PDB file of C-alpha atoms and ligand atoms in Angstrom:
ATOM      1  CA  MET A  29     -19.774  40.798   3.336  1.00 65.00           C
ATOM      2  CA  LYS A  30     -16.147  41.208   4.303  1.00 66.00           C
ATOM      3  CA  SER A  31     -16.722  39.632   7.684  1.00 70.00           C
ATOM      4  CA  THR A  32     -18.466  36.664   6.083  1.00 69.00           C
ATOM      5  CA  VAL A  33     -15.325  35.995   4.045  1.00 66.00           C
ATOM      6  CA  LEU A  34     -13.189  36.248   7.171  1.00 61.00           C
ATOM      7  CA  VAL A  35     -15.385  33.785   9.011  1.00 66.00           C
ATOM      8  CA  MET A  36     -15.191  31.389   6.091  1.00 60.00           C
ATOM      9  CA  VAL A  37     -11.396  31.673   5.926  1.00 59.00           C
ATOM     10  CA  ALA A  38     -11.144  31.091   9.670  1.00 60.00           C
ATOM     11  CA  ALA A  39     -13.448  28.088   9.411  1.00 59.00           C
ATOM     12  CA  GLY A  40     -11.404  26.768   6.505  1.00 58.00           C
ATOM     13  CA  MET A  41      -8.192  26.999   8.526  1.00 56.00           C
ATOM     14  CA  PHE A  42      -9.836  25.247  11.415  1.00 55.00           C
ATOM     15  CA  ILE A  43     -10.988  22.393   9.189  1.00 52.00           C
ATOM     16  CA  ALA A  44      -7.741  22.188   7.188  1.00 55.00           C
ATOM     17  CA  GLY A  45      -5.692  20.925  10.167  1.00 53.00           C
ATOM     18  CA  PRO A  46      -7.342  17.576  10.901  1.00 54.00           C
ATOM     19  CA  VAL A  47      -8.169  16.949   7.257  1.00 53.00           C
ATOM     20  CA  ALA A  48      -4.518  17.436   6.244  1.00 52.00           C
ATOM     21  CA  ALA A  49      -3.432  14.955   8.912  1.00 49.00           C
ATOM     22  CA  GLN A  50      -5.914  12.386   7.681  1.00 55.00           C
ATOM     23  CA  SER A  51      -4.880  12.704   4.075  1.00 83.00           C
ATOM     24  CA  ALA A  52      -1.139  12.508   4.777  1.00 91.00           C
ATOM     25  CA  ALA A  53      -1.169   8.767   4.154  1.00 91.00           C
ATOM     26  CA  ASP A  54      -2.798   9.388   0.781  1.00 92.00           C
ATOM     27  CA  LEU A  55      -0.338  12.142  -0.009  1.00 94.00           C
ATOM     28  CA  VAL A  56       2.743   9.925   0.477  1.00 94.00           C
ATOM     29  CA  LYS A  57       1.138   7.452  -1.897  1.00 93.00           C
ATOM     30  CA  SER A  58       0.223  10.034  -4.487  1.00 93.00           C
ATOM     31  CA  LYS A  59       3.743  11.532  -4.351  1.00 94.00           C
ATOM     32  CA  ASN A  60       5.235   8.068  -4.899  1.00 94.00           C
ATOM     33  CA  CYS A  61       7.192   8.093  -1.657  1.00 96.00           C
ATOM     34  CA  MET A  62       6.106   4.506  -1.132  1.00 96.00           C
ATOM     35  CA  GLY A  63       7.873   3.465  -4.319  1.00 96.00           C
ATOM     36  CA  CYS A  64      11.139   3.777  -2.378  1.00 97.00           C
ATOM     37  CA  HIS A  65       9.946   3.813   1.228  1.00 98.00           C
ATOM     38  CA  ASP A  66       7.843   1.693   3.511  1.00 97.00           C
ATOM     39  CA  LEU A  67       6.539   2.562   6.961  1.00 96.00           C
ATOM     40  CA  GLU A  68       8.144  -0.440   8.633  1.00 97.00           C
ATOM     41  CA  LYS A  69      10.737  -1.927   6.300  1.00 97.00           C
ATOM     42  CA  LYS A  70      13.821  -0.689   4.521  1.00 98.00           C
ATOM     43  CA  LYS A  71      13.277  -0.607   0.760  1.00 97.00           C
ATOM     44  CA  VAL A  72      15.310   1.623  -1.547  1.00 97.00           C
ATOM     45  CA  GLY A  73      15.230   4.206   1.208  1.00 97.00           C
ATOM     46  CA  PRO A  74      15.014   3.791   4.969  1.00 98.00           C
ATOM     47  CA  ALA A  75      11.727   2.893   6.690  1.00 98.00           C
ATOM     48  CA  PHE A  76       9.748   5.958   7.783  1.00 98.00           C
ATOM     49  CA  LYS A  77       9.689   4.435  11.251  1.00 98.00           C
ATOM     50  CA  ASP A  78      13.501   4.402  11.337  1.00 98.00           C
ATOM     51  CA  ILE A  79      13.698   7.978  10.071  1.00 98.00           C
ATOM     52  CA  ALA A  80      11.274   9.066  12.799  1.00 98.00           C
ATOM     53  CA  ALA A  81      13.423   7.275  15.396  1.00 98.00           C
ATOM     54  CA  LYS A  82      16.613   8.853  14.028  1.00 98.00           C
ATOM     55  CA  TYR A  83      15.185  12.372  14.268  1.00 98.00           C
ATOM     56  CA  LYS A  84      13.247  11.902  17.501  1.00 97.00           C
ATOM     57  CA  GLY A  85      13.609  14.997  19.667  1.00 96.00           C
ATOM     58  CA  ASN A  86      15.429  16.899  16.911  1.00 97.00           C
ATOM     59  CA  LYS A  87      13.703  20.268  16.604  1.00 96.00           C
ATOM     60  CA  GLU A  88      15.452  21.031  13.343  1.00 97.00           C
ATOM     61  CA  ALA A  89      14.351  17.817  11.666  1.00 97.00           C
ATOM     62  CA  GLU A  90      11.210  19.212  10.082  1.00 97.00           C
ATOM     63  CA  ALA A  91      12.951  22.191   8.477  1.00 97.00           C
ATOM     64  CA  LYS A  92      15.961  20.137   7.427  1.00 97.00           C
ATOM     65  CA  LEU A  93      13.977  17.340   5.815  1.00 97.00           C
ATOM     66  CA  THR A  94      11.553  19.713   4.126  1.00 97.00           C
ATOM     67  CA  ALA A  95      14.502  21.536   2.555  1.00 96.00           C
ATOM     68  CA  ALA A  96      16.164  18.255   1.532  1.00 97.00           C
ATOM     69  CA  LEU A  97      13.052  16.959  -0.206  1.00 97.00           C
ATOM     70  CA  LYS A  98      12.374  20.286  -1.864  1.00 96.00           C
ATOM     71  CA  SER A  99      15.879  20.809  -3.241  1.00 95.00           C
ATOM     72  CA  GLY A 100      16.861  17.184  -3.829  1.00 94.00           C
ATOM     73  CA  LYS A 101      20.028  17.842  -1.769  1.00 94.00           C
ATOM     74  CA  GLY A 102      20.330  15.241   0.954  1.00 93.00           C
ATOM     75  CA  HIS A 103      17.591  13.185  -0.652  1.00 96.00           C
ATOM     76  CA  PRO A 104      17.937  11.173  -3.868  1.00 95.00           C
ATOM     77  CA  ALA A 105      14.591  12.248  -5.265  1.00 92.00           C
ATOM     78  CA  LYS A 106      13.551  15.852  -5.677  1.00 93.00           C
ATOM     79  CA  VAL A 107       9.935  15.997  -4.610  1.00 94.00           C
ATOM     80  CA  ALA A 108       7.481  18.096  -6.594  1.00 93.00           C
ATOM     81  CA  ALA A 109       5.094  19.329  -3.933  1.00 94.00           C
ATOM     82  CA  THR A 110       3.868  22.593  -2.489  1.00 94.00           C
ATOM     83  CA  ASP A 111       5.358  23.832   0.791  1.00 94.00           C
ATOM     84  CA  ALA A 112       2.167  22.831   2.589  1.00 94.00           C
ATOM     85  CA  GLU A 113       2.309  19.351   1.085  1.00 94.00           C
ATOM     86  CA  LEU A 114       5.987  18.970   2.011  1.00 96.00           C
ATOM     87  CA  LYS A 115       5.201  19.967   5.554  1.00 95.00           C
ATOM     88  CA  THR A 116       2.446  17.353   5.731  1.00 95.00           C
ATOM     89  CA  LEU A 117       4.737  14.703   4.210  1.00 96.00           C
ATOM     90  CA  VAL A 118       7.601  15.402   6.594  1.00 97.00           C
ATOM     91  CA  GLN A 119       5.316  15.508   9.620  1.00 96.00           C
ATOM     92  CA  TYR A 120       3.869  12.189   8.516  1.00 96.00           C
ATOM     93  CA  VAL A 121       7.317  10.603   8.197  1.00 97.00           C
ATOM     94  CA  LEU A 122       8.455  11.994  11.552  1.00 97.00           C
ATOM     95  CA  SER A 123       5.325  10.748  13.303  1.00 95.00           C
ATOM     96  CA  ALA A 124       5.686   7.191  11.939  1.00 95.00           C
ATOM     97  CA  LYS A 125       6.004   4.501  14.552  1.00 89.00           C
TER      98      LYS A 125
HETATM   99  C1  HEC C 312      13.760   7.230  -5.860  1.00 93.59           C
HETATM  100  C2  HEC C 312      13.540   6.666  -4.554  1.00 93.59           C
HETATM  101  C3  HEC C 312      12.933   7.570  -3.500  1.00 93.59           C
HETATM  102  C4  HEC C 312      11.738   8.248  -3.527  1.00 93.59           C
HETATM  103  C5  HEC C 312      10.722   8.318  -4.652  1.00 93.59           C
HETATM  104  C6  HEC C 312      11.591   8.873  -2.241  1.00 93.59           C
HETATM  105  N1  HEC C 312      12.684   8.598  -1.455  1.00 93.59           N
HETATM  106 FE1  HEC C 312      13.026   9.309   0.436  1.00 93.59          FE
HETATM  107  N2  HEC C 312      14.848   8.423   0.454  1.00 93.59           N
HETATM  108  C7  HEC C 312      15.353   7.591  -0.535  1.00 93.59           C
HETATM  109  C8  HEC C 312      16.682   7.103  -0.146  1.00 93.59           C
HETATM  110  C9  HEC C 312      17.585   6.172  -0.961  1.00 93.59           C
HETATM  111  C10 HEC C 312      16.953   7.704   1.120  1.00 93.59           C
HETATM  112  C11 HEC C 312      18.229   7.553   1.957  1.00 93.59           C
HETATM  113  C12 HEC C 312      19.154   8.680   1.597  1.00 93.59           C
HETATM  114  C13 HEC C 312      20.380   8.703   2.465  1.00 93.59           C
HETATM  115  O1  HEC C 312      20.362   8.180   3.581  1.00 93.59           O
HETATM  116  O2  HEC C 312      21.354   9.305   2.014  1.00 93.59           O
HETATM  117  C14 HEC C 312      15.783   8.497   1.468  1.00 93.59           C
HETATM  118  C15 HEC C 312      15.663   9.225   2.643  1.00 93.59           C
HETATM  119  C16 HEC C 312      14.521   9.919   3.032  1.00 93.59           C
HETATM  120  C17 HEC C 312      14.378  10.637   4.277  1.00 93.59           C
HETATM  121  C18 HEC C 312      15.422  10.744   5.389  1.00 93.59           C
HETATM  122  C19 HEC C 312      16.507  11.713   5.018  1.00 93.59           C
HETATM  123  C20 HEC C 312      17.509  11.807   6.151  1.00 93.59           C
HETATM  124  O3  HEC C 312      18.183  12.831   6.209  1.00 93.59           O
HETATM  125  O4  HEC C 312      17.613  10.888   6.976  1.00 93.59           O
HETATM  126  C21 HEC C 312      13.116  11.176   4.281  1.00 93.59           C
HETATM  127  C22 HEC C 312      12.464  12.037   5.367  1.00 93.59           C
HETATM  128  C23 HEC C 312      12.485  10.792   3.037  1.00 93.59           C
HETATM  129  N3  HEC C 312      13.367  10.037   2.305  1.00 93.59           N
HETATM  130  C24 HEC C 312      11.193  11.147   2.689  1.00 93.59           C
HETATM  131  C25 HEC C 312      10.620  10.889   1.449  1.00 93.59           C
HETATM  132  C26 HEC C 312       9.316  11.351   1.066  1.00 93.59           C
HETATM  133  C27 HEC C 312       8.370  12.132   1.961  1.00 93.59           C
HETATM  134  C28 HEC C 312       9.123  10.950  -0.211  1.00 93.59           C
HETATM  135  C29 HEC C 312       7.940  11.238  -1.116  1.00 93.59           C
HETATM  136  C30 HEC C 312       7.619  12.626  -1.308  1.00 93.59           C
HETATM  137  C31 HEC C 312      10.315  10.214  -0.625  1.00 93.59           C
HETATM  138  N4  HEC C 312      11.202  10.195   0.413  1.00 93.59           N
HETATM  139  C32 HEC C 312      10.488   9.638  -1.872  1.00 93.59           C
HETATM  140  C33 HEC C 312      14.719   7.275  -1.737  1.00 93.59           C
HETATM  141  C34 HEC C 312      13.524   7.808  -2.179  1.00 93.59           C
END
């Protein structure tokens, strides 16, 4: 019984990766990021593409931006999202091209 649960958890983790990546575009919409941002164009905030270019090669970018969105310091809007969601959002922004 215990091992069945472990296998299910492991399978869930395996599936969660690709699914999270696919739903990132939906997540930025559902968190209203697109009200101020656009992938390609500057709106109220900078284009995600430009942010990705600005932080290209910066290993600290993910941690820094996650903290900024979470606290509302360094970002005008405080984002209500779980840590996992924030991670997905930031990875999505940083992978925009
Ligand atoms: C109320 C408008 C608004 C909303 C909503 C918003 N942003 Fe922003 N965002 C901005 C503005 C304005 C800036 C530019 C801030 C600056 O350069 O000081 C910015 C900057 C950023 C940056 C770059 C910060 C940096 O240090 O360069 C990231 C990443 C970002 N936003 C992600 C998001 C994500 C993800 C969401 C949705 C969860 C979101 N934003 C929702 C207005 C918004």
